[in-house]
XYZ file of C-alpha atoms in Angstrom:
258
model
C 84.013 149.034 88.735
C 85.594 149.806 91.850
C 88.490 151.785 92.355
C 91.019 151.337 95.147
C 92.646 154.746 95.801
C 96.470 154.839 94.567
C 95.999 151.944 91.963
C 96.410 152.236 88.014
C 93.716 149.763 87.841
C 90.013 149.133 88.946
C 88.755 145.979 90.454
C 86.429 143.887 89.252
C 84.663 140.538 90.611
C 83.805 137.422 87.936
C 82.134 134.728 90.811
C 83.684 134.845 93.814
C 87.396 134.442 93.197
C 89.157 137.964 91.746
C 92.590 139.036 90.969
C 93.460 142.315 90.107
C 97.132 143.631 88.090
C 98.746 146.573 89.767
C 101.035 147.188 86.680
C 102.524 145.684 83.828
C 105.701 143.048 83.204
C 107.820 146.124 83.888
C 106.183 146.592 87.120
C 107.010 146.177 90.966
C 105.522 146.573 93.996
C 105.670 145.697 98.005
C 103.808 142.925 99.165
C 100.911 143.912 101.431
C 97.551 142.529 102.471
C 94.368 144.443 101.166
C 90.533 143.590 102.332
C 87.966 144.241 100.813
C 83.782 143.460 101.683
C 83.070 142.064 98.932
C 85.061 139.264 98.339
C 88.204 137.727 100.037
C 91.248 138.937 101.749
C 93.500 139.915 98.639
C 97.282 140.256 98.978
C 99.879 141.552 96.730
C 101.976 138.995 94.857
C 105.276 139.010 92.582
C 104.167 136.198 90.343
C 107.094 135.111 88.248
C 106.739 135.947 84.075
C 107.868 133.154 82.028
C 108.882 133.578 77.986
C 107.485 131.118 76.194
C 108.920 129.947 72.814
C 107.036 132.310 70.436
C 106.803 131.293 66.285
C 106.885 133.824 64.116
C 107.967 134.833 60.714
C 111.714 135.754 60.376
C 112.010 139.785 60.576
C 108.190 139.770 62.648
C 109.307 142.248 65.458
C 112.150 140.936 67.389
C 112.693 139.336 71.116
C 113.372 141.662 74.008
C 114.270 141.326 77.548
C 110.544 141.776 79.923
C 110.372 141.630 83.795
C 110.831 138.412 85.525
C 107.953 139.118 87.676
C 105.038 141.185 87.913
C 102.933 142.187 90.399
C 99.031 141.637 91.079
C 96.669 140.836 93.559
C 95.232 137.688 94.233
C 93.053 135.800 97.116
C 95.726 135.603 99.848
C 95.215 131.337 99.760
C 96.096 131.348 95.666
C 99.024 133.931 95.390
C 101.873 131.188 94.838
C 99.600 128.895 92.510
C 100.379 131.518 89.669
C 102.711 132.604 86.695
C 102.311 134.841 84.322
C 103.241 133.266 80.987
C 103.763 135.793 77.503
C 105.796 135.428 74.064
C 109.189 136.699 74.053
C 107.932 140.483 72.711
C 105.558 140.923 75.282
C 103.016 141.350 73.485
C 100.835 138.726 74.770
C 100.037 137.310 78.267
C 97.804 135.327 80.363
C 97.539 134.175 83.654
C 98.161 130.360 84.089
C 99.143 128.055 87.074
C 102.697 127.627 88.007
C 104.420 124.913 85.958
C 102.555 124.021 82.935
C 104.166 124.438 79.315
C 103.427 127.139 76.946
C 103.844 128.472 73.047
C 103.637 131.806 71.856
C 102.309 132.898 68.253
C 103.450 136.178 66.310
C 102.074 136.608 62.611
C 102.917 138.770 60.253
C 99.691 140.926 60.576
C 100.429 141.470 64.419
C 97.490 138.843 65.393
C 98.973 136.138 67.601
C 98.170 134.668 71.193
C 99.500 131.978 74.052
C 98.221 128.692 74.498
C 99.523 126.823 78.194
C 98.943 123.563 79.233
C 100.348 121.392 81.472
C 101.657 118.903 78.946
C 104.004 120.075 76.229
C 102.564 120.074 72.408
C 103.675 122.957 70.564
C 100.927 124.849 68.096
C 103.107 123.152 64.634
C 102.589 119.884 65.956
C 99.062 119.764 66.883
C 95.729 118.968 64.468
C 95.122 122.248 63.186
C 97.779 124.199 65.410
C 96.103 124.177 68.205
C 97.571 122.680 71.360
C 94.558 120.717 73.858
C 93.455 117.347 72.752
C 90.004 116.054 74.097
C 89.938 116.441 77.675
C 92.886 118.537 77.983
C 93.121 121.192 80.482
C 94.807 124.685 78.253
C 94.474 128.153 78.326
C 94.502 130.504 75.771
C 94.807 134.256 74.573
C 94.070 135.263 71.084
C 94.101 138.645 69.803
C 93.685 140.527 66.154
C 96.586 142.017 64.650
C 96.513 145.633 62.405
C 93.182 144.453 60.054
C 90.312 146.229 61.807
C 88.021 144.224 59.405
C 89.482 141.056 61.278
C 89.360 142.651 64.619
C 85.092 143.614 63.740
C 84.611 140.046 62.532
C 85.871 138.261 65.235
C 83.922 140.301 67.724
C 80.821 140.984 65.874
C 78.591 138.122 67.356
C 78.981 139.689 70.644
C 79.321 143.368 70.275
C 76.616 145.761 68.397
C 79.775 148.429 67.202
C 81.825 145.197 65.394
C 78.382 143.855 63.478
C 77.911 147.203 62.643
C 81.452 147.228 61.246
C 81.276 143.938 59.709
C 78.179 144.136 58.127
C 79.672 147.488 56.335
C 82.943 145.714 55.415
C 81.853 142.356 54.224
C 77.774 142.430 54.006
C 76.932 139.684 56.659
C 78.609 138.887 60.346
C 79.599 135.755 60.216
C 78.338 132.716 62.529
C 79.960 131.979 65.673
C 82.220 128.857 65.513
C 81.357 127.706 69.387
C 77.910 127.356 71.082
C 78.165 130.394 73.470
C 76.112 130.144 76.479
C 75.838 132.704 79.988
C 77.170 135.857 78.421
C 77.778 138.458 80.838
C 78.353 141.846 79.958
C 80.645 143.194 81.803
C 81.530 146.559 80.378
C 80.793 148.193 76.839
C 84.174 146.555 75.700
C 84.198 143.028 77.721
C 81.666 140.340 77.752
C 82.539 137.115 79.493
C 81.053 133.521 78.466
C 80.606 129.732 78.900
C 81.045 127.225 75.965
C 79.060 124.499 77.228
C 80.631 120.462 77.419
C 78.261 119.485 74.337
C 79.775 122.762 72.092
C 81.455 122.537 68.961
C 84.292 124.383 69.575
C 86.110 125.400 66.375
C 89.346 124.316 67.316
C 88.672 120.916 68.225
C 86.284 118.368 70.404
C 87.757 118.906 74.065
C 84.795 120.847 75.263
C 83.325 117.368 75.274
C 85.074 116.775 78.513
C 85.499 119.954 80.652
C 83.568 123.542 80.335
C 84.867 126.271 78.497
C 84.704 129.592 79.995
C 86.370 133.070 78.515
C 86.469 136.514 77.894
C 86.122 138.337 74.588
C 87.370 141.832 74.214
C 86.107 144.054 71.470
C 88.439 147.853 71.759
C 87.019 149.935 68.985
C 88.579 153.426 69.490
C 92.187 151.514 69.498
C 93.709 152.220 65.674
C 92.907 149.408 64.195
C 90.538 147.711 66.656
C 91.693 145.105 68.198
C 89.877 141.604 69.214
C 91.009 139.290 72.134
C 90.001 136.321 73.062
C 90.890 134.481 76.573
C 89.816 130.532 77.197
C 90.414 128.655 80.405
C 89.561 124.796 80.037
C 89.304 123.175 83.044
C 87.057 120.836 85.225
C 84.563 122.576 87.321
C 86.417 121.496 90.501
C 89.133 123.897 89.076
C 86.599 126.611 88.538
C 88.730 129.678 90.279
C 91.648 129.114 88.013
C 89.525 130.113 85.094
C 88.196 132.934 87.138
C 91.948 134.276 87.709
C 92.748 134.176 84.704
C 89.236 135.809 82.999
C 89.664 138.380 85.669
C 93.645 139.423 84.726
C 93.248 139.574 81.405
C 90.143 142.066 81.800
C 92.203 144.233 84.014
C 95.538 143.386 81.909
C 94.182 144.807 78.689
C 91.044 147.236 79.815
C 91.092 150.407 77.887
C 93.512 148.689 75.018
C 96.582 148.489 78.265
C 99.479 146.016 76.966
């Protein structure tokens, strides 16, 4: 990964579109431009944060007041295409274009996660409270609350440390519930992968339409491990949205960050 002197962060490439977070919702910066060889002309952005309206159980932490922007980098032509879009705790966020509608998701365990889409449907009134329908464009974030045997399970297909855990905890990892195609390791945490049109995604039938790509984080040495999950849903024609968004969650979260 390669590090730009004076940054919290690294930087890291998924195809040929990157963006790269320079703090977190608390955080602020001056615009400037920054090139770099290997890919395009990056520039710093304030991309506004917007709270989505997060279910949860009553007494289940409690709403706070986050940033209303936050800065990151981004290819200088997609900087104002953006928001940044997390539950009301800020526990949660993902990287989704400007506009679109969004829920946030608290449980009592701590798991929970964002799901945006440009067409409102909260998570209670969808089939099986999820919020695409077949040929929907969404994105989503879902992460593992404080079971680490949840956190192993959800990972273990992927990552050698949570089958290792799994198998210990409940004797067998358990199948996969999409067709995962393309994985790409890109650290000993983060793998990112395609879920091909003709998957069987366990959420519903949408990957019938568009590809599914994402990134799956497995953090280990954070008490109690913790699993995320990040889908984009899109059209291949809208390829480097996905791509923005794989790439700031990676950098978001690397190393367990919030």
């Amino acid at each position: 990964m390669f590090k730009v002197a004076g940054l919290k962060f690294g930087i890291l490439y998924v195809a040929a579109i990157g963006v790269f977070v320079v703090g977190s919702l608390s955080s602020c910066a001056t615009d400037r431009i920054v090139t770099n060889t290997t890919g395009p002309s990056l520039m710093y952005f304030r991309i506004p944060v917007v709270v989505c309206k997060t279910i949860r159980p009553f007494g289940v932490l409690a709403s706070r007041s986050l940033s209303k922007y936050v800065t990151i980098e981004l290819p200088r032509t997609e900087g104002n295409l953006f928001s940044i879009y997390t539950d009301d705790v800020g526990l949660s966020a993902i990287l989704a274009p400007k506009g679109w509608y969004c829920t946030g998701q608290i449980s009592e365990d701590g798991s929970g996660g964002i799901e945006v889409s440009p067409q409102s449907m909260p998570f209670s009134k969808a089939k099986d409270q999820t919020l695409p329908v077949a040929g929907e464009k969404v994105i989503t974030l879902s992460e593992s609350g404080g079971s680490a045997v949840q956190g192993a399970a959800s990972a273990c297909n992927l990552f050698p440390g949570a089958r290792s855990a799994t198998e210990r905890w409940l004797g067998h990892c358990p199948p996969s519930s999409m067709e995962i195609k393309e994985v790409r390791r890109i650290g000993a945490t983060v793998v990112t992968f395609d879920v091909p049109p003709s998957g069987d995604h366990f959420q519903s039938m949408w990957t019938n339409y568009f590809t599914e790509y994402a990134v799956m984080m497995y953090l280990p040495t954070k008490p109690p491990p913790v699993w995320r999950l990040a889908t984009c849903i899109m059209p291949p024609s809208e390829g480097q949205i996905c791509t923005a968004m794989i790439n700031y969650t990676e950098q978001r979260y690397e190393n367990g960050g919030y």
